[in-house]
Amino acid sequence: MATVYRWRLAPDGLATRRQLRALGLRPGGQDVVAELHRPRRRGRPPLVAYLYRIDHARPVRPMTPRRAAALAAAMRARRTCPTCRTDVGYCIPRSLGMCVPCHDTPAPVPASFR
């Protein structure tokens, strides 16, 4: 089991994934060294952050042209409405499943129901 520290009391030399990323590093396959618990009110469980050793972290892999193209294709797919097949310029909300104009436009009523 990992060592548990309270909020803001972790020793130097440990960092979360986000802090490592800000330093241009990644965990690099190392196991979690410690946990950071931030208490919450009203009996809710604490927020947990996993800590990694900075001295064992590895540099972030550089972005290659193929990785950049794959990322661009994935983001383009998230912006393309499945109904009207247009790139709407923002990520389609998963709750709607289509762009906002397609969602807000009423569906045409078939002639048999008129």
Short mmCIF file of N, CA, C and O in Angstrom, two decimals:
data_model
loop_
_atom_site.label_atom_id
_atom_site.label_comp_id
_atom_site.label_asym_id
_atom_site.label_seq_id
_atom_site.Cartn_x
_atom_site.Cartn_y
_atom_site.Cartn_z
N MET A 1 0.84 -1.19 0.00
CA MET A 1 0.00 0.00 0.00
C MET A 1 0.88 1.25 0.00
O MET A 1 1.92 1.30 0.66
N ALA A 2 0.46 2.25 -0.74
CA ALA A 2 1.23 3.48 -0.88
C ALA A 2 1.08 4.34 0.37
O ALA A 2 0.07 4.28 1.08
N THR A 3 2.08 5.15 0.63
CA THR A 3 2.04 6.09 1.74
C THR A 3 0.98 7.14 1.46
O THR A 3 0.83 7.59 0.32
N VAL A 4 0.27 7.57 2.48
CA VAL A 4 -0.79 8.57 2.31
C VAL A 4 -0.37 9.86 3.00
O VAL A 4 0.03 9.85 4.17
N TYR A 5 -0.44 10.96 2.26
CA TYR A 5 -0.15 12.29 2.80
C TYR A 5 -1.41 13.11 2.74
O TYR A 5 -2.25 12.95 1.85
N ARG A 6 -1.54 14.03 3.70
CA ARG A 6 -2.67 14.96 3.66
C ARG A 6 -2.37 16.09 2.68
O ARG A 6 -1.22 16.31 2.30
N TRP A 7 -3.41 16.79 2.29
CA TRP A 7 -3.33 17.88 1.32
C TRP A 7 -2.24 18.88 1.70
O TRP A 7 -2.17 19.31 2.85
N ARG A 8 -1.38 19.20 0.75
CA ARG A 8 -0.28 20.17 0.88
C ARG A 8 0.84 19.72 1.82
O ARG A 8 1.67 20.53 2.20
N LEU A 9 0.88 18.46 2.22
CA LEU A 9 1.92 18.00 3.14
C LEU A 9 2.82 16.94 2.52
O LEU A 9 3.56 16.26 3.24
N ALA A 10 2.79 16.78 1.21
CA ALA A 10 3.66 15.80 0.55
C ALA A 10 5.10 16.34 0.52
O ALA A 10 5.32 17.54 0.37
N PRO A 11 6.09 15.46 0.67
CA PRO A 11 7.48 15.91 0.65
C PRO A 11 7.92 16.32 -0.74
O PRO A 11 7.30 15.97 -1.74
N ASP A 12 9.01 17.06 -0.80
CA ASP A 12 9.59 17.45 -2.08
C ASP A 12 10.09 16.20 -2.81
O ASP A 12 10.44 15.20 -2.18
N GLY A 13 10.11 16.26 -4.12
CA GLY A 13 10.58 15.12 -4.91
C GLY A 13 9.45 14.24 -5.42
O GLY A 13 9.69 13.31 -6.16
N LEU A 14 8.20 14.53 -5.01
CA LEU A 14 7.03 13.80 -5.50
C LEU A 14 6.13 14.75 -6.27
O LEU A 14 6.04 15.94 -5.93
N ALA A 15 5.48 14.24 -7.29
CA ALA A 15 4.61 15.08 -8.11
C ALA A 15 3.48 14.25 -8.70
O ALA A 15 3.62 13.04 -8.90
N THR A 16 2.37 14.90 -9.00
CA THR A 16 1.25 14.25 -9.68
C THR A 16 1.56 14.18 -11.17
O THR A 16 2.52 14.79 -11.65
N ARG A 17 0.74 13.46 -11.91
CA ARG A 17 0.92 13.39 -13.37
C ARG A 17 0.89 14.78 -14.00
O ARG A 17 1.68 15.09 -14.89
N ARG A 18 -0.05 15.60 -13.56
CA ARG A 18 -0.18 16.93 -14.13
C ARG A 18 1.06 17.79 -13.83
O ARG A 18 1.54 18.54 -14.69
N GLN A 19 1.59 17.66 -12.62
CA GLN A 19 2.79 18.41 -12.28
C GLN A 19 4.00 17.90 -13.08
O GLN A 19 4.83 18.70 -13.52
N LEU A 20 4.07 16.58 -13.27
CA LEU A 20 5.15 16.03 -14.10
C LEU A 20 5.06 16.57 -15.52
O LEU A 20 6.06 16.94 -16.13
N ARG A 21 3.85 16.60 -16.06
CA ARG A 21 3.65 17.07 -17.43
C ARG A 21 4.08 18.53 -17.57
O ARG A 21 4.66 18.92 -18.58
N ALA A 22 3.79 19.35 -16.55
CA ALA A 22 4.21 20.75 -16.58
C ALA A 22 5.73 20.88 -16.60
O ALA A 22 6.27 21.87 -17.11
N LEU A 23 6.42 19.87 -16.06
CA LEU A 23 7.88 19.87 -16.07
C LEU A 23 8.44 19.21 -17.33
O LEU A 23 9.66 19.08 -17.47
N GLY A 24 7.56 18.75 -18.23
CA GLY A 24 8.01 18.08 -19.44
C GLY A 24 8.38 16.63 -19.20
O GLY A 24 9.19 16.06 -19.93
N LEU A 25 7.78 16.02 -18.16
CA LEU A 25 8.10 14.65 -17.79
C LEU A 25 6.84 13.78 -17.81
O LEU A 25 5.73 14.29 -17.90
N ARG A 26 7.05 12.46 -17.71
CA ARG A 26 5.97 11.49 -17.61
C ARG A 26 6.39 10.44 -16.59
O ARG A 26 7.59 10.28 -16.32
N PRO A 27 5.44 9.70 -15.99
CA PRO A 27 5.83 8.71 -14.99
C PRO A 27 6.78 7.64 -15.54
O PRO A 27 7.63 7.14 -14.81
N GLY A 28 6.66 7.26 -16.78
CA GLY A 28 7.60 6.32 -17.38
C GLY A 28 7.52 4.91 -16.84
O GLY A 28 8.54 4.25 -16.73
N GLY A 29 6.33 4.45 -16.48
CA GLY A 29 6.16 3.08 -16.04
C GLY A 29 6.40 2.83 -14.57
O GLY A 29 6.22 1.71 -14.10
N GLN A 30 6.77 3.83 -13.82
CA GLN A 30 7.00 3.62 -12.40
C GLN A 30 5.68 3.47 -11.65
O GLN A 30 4.64 3.98 -12.08
N ASP A 31 5.71 2.76 -10.56
CA ASP A 31 4.51 2.58 -9.74
C ASP A 31 4.23 3.83 -8.93
O ASP A 31 5.10 4.67 -8.71
N VAL A 32 2.98 3.93 -8.45
CA VAL A 32 2.59 5.03 -7.59
C VAL A 32 3.37 4.91 -6.28
O VAL A 32 3.41 3.84 -5.66
N VAL A 33 4.00 6.00 -5.85
CA VAL A 33 4.81 5.99 -4.64
C VAL A 33 3.96 6.36 -3.42
O VAL A 33 4.14 5.80 -2.35
N ALA A 34 3.05 7.31 -3.61
CA ALA A 34 2.24 7.79 -2.49
C ALA A 34 0.91 8.32 -3.01
O ALA A 34 0.73 8.51 -4.21
N GLU A 35 0.01 8.55 -2.07
CA GLU A 35 -1.28 9.15 -2.38
C GLU A 35 -1.41 10.45 -1.60
O GLU A 35 -0.92 10.56 -0.48
N LEU A 36 -2.09 11.41 -2.21
CA LEU A 36 -2.37 12.68 -1.57
C LEU A 36 -3.87 12.74 -1.37
O LEU A 36 -4.62 12.61 -2.33
N HIS A 37 -4.33 12.92 -0.13
CA HIS A 37 -5.76 12.97 0.16
C HIS A 37 -6.17 14.38 0.53
O HIS A 37 -5.57 14.99 1.42
N ARG A 38 -7.19 14.86 -0.15
CA ARG A 38 -7.74 16.18 0.15
C ARG A 38 -9.10 15.95 0.79
O ARG A 38 -10.03 15.45 0.15
N PRO A 39 -9.26 16.31 2.06
CA PRO A 39 -10.53 16.05 2.73
C PRO A 39 -11.65 16.90 2.16
O PRO A 39 -11.43 18.00 1.65
N ARG A 40 -12.88 16.35 2.25
CA ARG A 40 -14.07 17.08 1.82
C ARG A 40 -15.09 17.08 2.94
O ARG A 40 -14.99 16.31 3.89
N ARG A 41 -16.09 17.89 2.83
CA ARG A 41 -17.10 18.04 3.87
C ARG A 41 -18.25 17.07 3.72
O ARG A 41 -18.40 16.41 2.71
N ARG A 42 -19.07 17.05 4.76
CA ARG A 42 -20.32 16.30 4.79
C ARG A 42 -20.14 14.80 4.59
O ARG A 42 -20.94 14.15 3.92
N GLY A 43 -19.07 14.25 5.11
CA GLY A 43 -18.88 12.81 5.07
C GLY A 43 -18.52 12.22 3.72
O GLY A 43 -18.54 11.01 3.55
N ARG A 44 -18.23 13.07 2.74
CA ARG A 44 -17.85 12.57 1.43
C ARG A 44 -16.43 12.05 1.48
O ARG A 44 -15.61 12.54 2.25
N PRO A 45 -16.11 11.06 0.66
CA PRO A 45 -14.73 10.53 0.68
C PRO A 45 -13.74 11.58 0.16
O PRO A 45 -14.11 12.47 -0.61
N PRO A 46 -12.49 11.48 0.58
CA PRO A 46 -11.51 12.49 0.15
C PRO A 46 -11.17 12.36 -1.33
O PRO A 46 -11.29 11.29 -1.93
N LEU A 47 -10.73 13.47 -1.91
CA LEU A 47 -10.19 13.45 -3.27
C LEU A 47 -8.79 12.86 -3.19
O LEU A 47 -8.03 13.16 -2.27
N VAL A 48 -8.45 12.01 -4.15
CA VAL A 48 -7.17 11.32 -4.11
C VAL A 48 -6.35 11.68 -5.34
O VAL A 48 -6.86 11.68 -6.45
N ALA A 49 -5.07 11.99 -5.12
CA ALA A 49 -4.12 12.23 -6.21
C ALA A 49 -2.96 11.27 -6.01
O ALA A 49 -2.49 11.07 -4.88
N TYR A 50 -2.50 10.66 -7.08
CA TYR A 50 -1.38 9.73 -7.00
C TYR A 50 -0.08 10.47 -7.27
O TYR A 50 -0.01 11.31 -8.16
N LEU A 51 0.93 10.14 -6.48
CA LEU A 51 2.22 10.83 -6.57
C LEU A 51 3.30 9.90 -7.10
O LEU A 51 3.32 8.71 -6.78
N TYR A 52 4.19 10.47 -7.91
CA TYR A 52 5.30 9.74 -8.53
C TYR A 52 6.61 10.44 -8.18
O TYR A 52 6.63 11.65 -7.93
N ARG A 53 7.70 9.70 -8.21
CA ARG A 53 9.01 10.28 -7.94
C ARG A 53 9.50 11.05 -9.17
O ARG A 53 9.47 10.54 -10.28
N ILE A 54 9.93 12.27 -8.93
CA ILE A 54 10.40 13.12 -10.03
C ILE A 54 11.72 12.59 -10.58
O ILE A 54 11.94 12.61 -11.79
N ASP A 55 12.58 12.07 -9.72
CA ASP A 55 13.88 11.61 -10.19
C ASP A 55 13.80 10.33 -11.02
O ASP A 55 14.73 10.02 -11.75
N HIS A 56 12.70 9.60 -10.95
CA HIS A 56 12.52 8.40 -11.78
C HIS A 56 11.69 8.68 -13.03
O HIS A 56 11.48 7.77 -13.84
N ALA A 57 11.18 9.90 -13.17
CA ALA A 57 10.35 10.25 -14.32
C ALA A 57 11.21 10.36 -15.57
O ALA A 57 12.41 10.63 -15.51
N ARG A 58 10.58 10.13 -16.70
CA ARG A 58 11.26 10.20 -17.99
C ARG A 58 10.73 11.39 -18.79
O ARG A 58 9.61 11.84 -18.56
N PRO A 59 11.50 11.86 -19.77
CA PRO A 59 11.01 12.97 -20.59
C PRO A 59 9.81 12.55 -21.43
O PRO A 59 9.67 11.38 -21.80
N VAL A 60 8.96 13.52 -21.73
CA VAL A 60 7.81 13.27 -22.59
C VAL A 60 8.30 12.94 -23.99
O VAL A 60 9.25 13.55 -24.48
N ARG A 61 7.66 11.97 -24.61
CA ARG A 61 8.05 11.61 -25.97
C ARG A 61 7.69 12.76 -26.92
O ARG A 61 6.63 13.36 -26.79
N PRO A 62 8.56 13.04 -27.90
CA PRO A 62 8.27 14.15 -28.81
C PRO A 62 7.09 13.82 -29.74
O PRO A 62 6.84 12.65 -30.04
N MET A 63 6.39 14.85 -30.16
CA MET A 63 5.26 14.68 -31.08
C MET A 63 5.82 14.43 -32.48
O MET A 63 6.55 15.25 -33.02
N THR A 64 5.46 13.30 -33.06
CA THR A 64 5.90 12.97 -34.41
C THR A 64 4.82 13.42 -35.40
O THR A 64 3.67 13.63 -35.00
N PRO A 65 5.15 13.56 -36.67
CA PRO A 65 4.14 13.95 -37.65
C PRO A 65 2.96 12.96 -37.71
O PRO A 65 1.81 13.37 -37.87
N ARG A 66 3.22 11.67 -37.58
CA ARG A 66 2.14 10.69 -37.64
C ARG A 66 1.23 10.78 -36.41
O ARG A 66 0.01 10.64 -36.53
N ARG A 67 1.83 11.02 -35.23
CA ARG A 67 1.01 11.19 -34.03
C ARG A 67 0.18 12.46 -34.13
O ARG A 67 -0.99 12.49 -33.71
N ALA A 68 0.74 13.52 -34.67
CA ALA A 68 0.00 14.78 -34.84
C ALA A 68 -1.15 14.59 -35.81
O ALA A 68 -2.26 15.10 -35.58
N ALA A 69 -0.93 13.83 -36.88
CA ALA A 69 -2.00 13.58 -37.86
C ALA A 69 -3.10 12.73 -37.24
O ALA A 69 -4.29 12.98 -37.47
N ALA A 70 -2.73 11.73 -36.43
CA ALA A 70 -3.74 10.89 -35.78
C ALA A 70 -4.55 11.70 -34.78
O ALA A 70 -5.78 11.55 -34.69
N LEU A 71 -3.91 12.59 -34.03
CA LEU A 71 -4.62 13.44 -33.09
C LEU A 71 -5.56 14.39 -33.81
O LEU A 71 -6.71 14.60 -33.39
N ALA A 72 -5.11 14.96 -34.93
CA ALA A 72 -5.96 15.87 -35.71
C ALA A 72 -7.17 15.13 -36.27
O ALA A 72 -8.30 15.65 -36.27
N ALA A 73 -6.99 13.88 -36.73
CA ALA A 73 -8.11 13.09 -37.25
C ALA A 73 -9.10 12.76 -36.16
O ALA A 73 -10.32 12.81 -36.37
N ALA A 74 -8.62 12.45 -34.97
CA ALA A 74 -9.51 12.14 -33.85
C ALA A 74 -10.33 13.37 -33.45
O ALA A 74 -11.53 13.27 -33.20
N MET A 75 -9.69 14.52 -33.41
CA MET A 75 -10.41 15.74 -33.05
C MET A 75 -11.40 16.14 -34.14
O MET A 75 -12.50 16.63 -33.85
N ARG A 76 -11.05 15.92 -35.41
CA ARG A 76 -11.97 16.20 -36.51
C ARG A 76 -13.21 15.32 -36.40
O ARG A 76 -14.34 15.76 -36.62
N ALA A 77 -13.03 14.06 -36.01
CA ALA A 77 -14.16 13.15 -35.84
C ALA A 77 -15.07 13.61 -34.69
O ALA A 77 -16.29 13.47 -34.77
N ARG A 78 -14.49 14.18 -33.64
CA ARG A 78 -15.30 14.66 -32.52
C ARG A 78 -16.07 15.92 -32.88
O ARG A 78 -17.08 16.23 -32.26
N ARG A 79 -15.60 16.68 -33.89
CA ARG A 79 -16.27 17.91 -34.30
C ARG A 79 -17.27 17.70 -35.42
O ARG A 79 -18.01 18.62 -35.76
N THR A 80 -17.30 16.54 -36.06
CA THR A 80 -18.18 16.29 -37.20
C THR A 80 -19.51 15.75 -36.73
O THR A 80 -19.58 14.73 -36.04
N CYS A 81 -20.58 16.43 -37.11
CA CYS A 81 -21.94 16.02 -36.72
C CYS A 81 -22.35 14.79 -37.53
O CYS A 81 -22.24 14.79 -38.76
N PRO A 82 -22.84 13.73 -36.88
CA PRO A 82 -23.24 12.54 -37.63
C PRO A 82 -24.53 12.75 -38.44
O PRO A 82 -24.78 12.01 -39.38
N THR A 83 -25.30 13.77 -38.10
CA THR A 83 -26.57 14.02 -38.80
C THR A 83 -26.35 14.82 -40.08
O THR A 83 -26.76 14.40 -41.16
N CYS A 84 -25.69 15.98 -39.96
CA CYS A 84 -25.52 16.86 -41.13
C CYS A 84 -24.14 16.70 -41.78
O CYS A 84 -23.88 17.31 -42.82
N ARG A 85 -23.24 15.94 -41.19
CA ARG A 85 -21.92 15.63 -41.73
C ARG A 85 -21.06 16.87 -41.96
O ARG A 85 -20.27 16.93 -42.90
N THR A 86 -21.20 17.89 -41.11
CA THR A 86 -20.37 19.08 -41.24
C THR A 86 -19.48 19.22 -40.01
O THR A 86 -19.83 18.78 -38.92
N ASP A 87 -18.32 19.86 -40.22
CA ASP A 87 -17.43 20.17 -39.10
C ASP A 87 -17.97 21.44 -38.46
O ASP A 87 -17.92 22.52 -39.05
N VAL A 88 -18.50 21.32 -37.24
CA VAL A 88 -19.17 22.44 -36.61
C VAL A 88 -18.22 23.35 -35.84
O VAL A 88 -18.63 24.39 -35.33
N GLY A 89 -16.94 22.98 -35.71
CA GLY A 89 -15.98 23.85 -35.08
C GLY A 89 -15.86 23.68 -33.57
O GLY A 89 -15.08 24.39 -32.94
N TYR A 90 -16.62 22.79 -32.98
CA TYR A 90 -16.52 22.50 -31.55
C TYR A 90 -16.81 21.02 -31.36
O TYR A 90 -17.36 20.37 -32.24
N CYS A 91 -16.43 20.47 -30.25
CA CYS A 91 -16.67 19.06 -29.99
C CYS A 91 -18.16 18.84 -29.74
O CYS A 91 -18.78 19.57 -28.96
N ILE A 92 -18.72 17.86 -30.43
CA ILE A 92 -20.14 17.56 -30.31
C ILE A 92 -20.42 17.06 -28.89
O ILE A 92 -19.74 16.16 -28.40
N PRO A 93 -21.42 17.62 -28.19
CA PRO A 93 -21.75 17.13 -26.85
C PRO A 93 -22.23 15.69 -26.92
O PRO A 93 -23.09 15.34 -27.72
N ARG A 94 -21.67 14.84 -26.07
CA ARG A 94 -22.07 13.43 -26.05
C ARG A 94 -23.52 13.29 -25.59
O ARG A 94 -24.20 12.35 -25.97
N SER A 95 -23.99 14.23 -24.79
CA SER A 95 -25.37 14.15 -24.31
C SER A 95 -26.37 14.36 -25.44
O SER A 95 -27.48 13.84 -25.39
N LEU A 96 -25.98 15.13 -26.47
CA LEU A 96 -26.87 15.39 -27.60
C LEU A 96 -26.67 14.38 -28.72
O LEU A 96 -27.62 13.99 -29.39
N GLY A 97 -25.42 14.01 -28.99
CA GLY A 97 -25.12 13.07 -30.06
C GLY A 97 -25.14 13.71 -31.43
O GLY A 97 -24.96 13.01 -32.44
N MET A 98 -25.35 15.01 -31.51
CA MET A 98 -25.37 15.75 -32.77
C MET A 98 -25.09 17.21 -32.45
O MET A 98 -25.07 17.59 -31.29
N CYS A 99 -24.88 18.01 -33.49
CA CYS A 99 -24.61 19.43 -33.26
C CYS A 99 -25.87 20.11 -32.72
O CYS A 99 -26.99 19.61 -32.86
N VAL A 100 -25.69 21.27 -32.12
CA VAL A 100 -26.80 21.97 -31.49
C VAL A 100 -27.87 22.38 -32.51
O VAL A 100 -29.07 22.19 -32.25
N PRO A 101 -27.51 22.91 -33.70
CA PRO A 101 -28.58 23.25 -34.66
C PRO A 101 -29.41 22.03 -35.09
O PRO A 101 -30.62 22.12 -35.23
N CYS A 102 -28.75 20.88 -35.29
CA CYS A 102 -29.51 19.67 -35.65
C CYS A 102 -30.41 19.23 -34.51
O CYS A 102 -31.52 18.76 -34.72
N HIS A 103 -29.93 19.39 -33.29
CA HIS A 103 -30.73 18.98 -32.13
C HIS A 103 -31.93 19.91 -31.94
O HIS A 103 -33.01 19.46 -31.57
N ASP A 104 -31.73 21.21 -32.18
CA ASP A 104 -32.80 22.18 -31.96
C ASP A 104 -33.81 22.24 -33.09
O ASP A 104 -34.91 22.77 -32.90
N THR A 105 -33.47 21.74 -34.28
CA THR A 105 -34.40 21.75 -35.41
C THR A 105 -35.38 20.59 -35.25
O THR A 105 -34.97 19.45 -35.08
N PRO A 106 -36.67 20.88 -35.29
CA PRO A 106 -37.63 19.78 -35.15
C PRO A 106 -37.57 18.84 -36.36
O PRO A 106 -37.33 19.26 -37.48
N ALA A 107 -37.78 17.56 -36.09
CA ALA A 107 -37.76 16.57 -37.17
C ALA A 107 -38.99 16.75 -38.05
O ALA A 107 -40.08 17.07 -37.56
N PRO A 108 -38.84 16.57 -39.37
CA PRO A 108 -40.00 16.72 -40.25
C PRO A 108 -41.03 15.63 -39.97
O PRO A 108 -40.68 14.48 -39.69
N VAL A 109 -42.29 16.01 -40.02
CA VAL A 109 -43.38 15.06 -39.77
C VAL A 109 -43.70 14.35 -41.08
O VAL A 109 -43.93 14.98 -42.11
N PRO A 110 -43.70 13.01 -41.09
CA PRO A 110 -44.03 12.27 -42.31
C PRO A 110 -45.46 12.58 -42.77
O PRO A 110 -46.34 12.89 -41.98
N ALA A 111 -45.69 12.48 -44.09
CA ALA A 111 -47.00 12.78 -44.67
C ALA A 111 -48.08 11.86 -44.13
O ALA A 111 -49.26 12.25 -44.04
N SER A 112 -47.76 10.66 -43.73
CA SER A 112 -48.76 9.71 -43.24
C SER A 112 -49.33 10.13 -41.88
O SER A 112 -50.40 9.67 -41.50
N PHE A 113 -48.64 11.01 -41.16
CA PHE A 113 -49.12 11.44 -39.85
C PHE A 113 -49.84 12.77 -39.89
O PHE A 113 -50.28 13.27 -38.89
N ARG A 114 -49.98 13.37 -41.06
CA ARG A 114 -50.63 14.68 -41.16
C ARG A 114 -52.12 14.55 -41.23
O ARG A 114 -52.76 13.72 -41.57
#
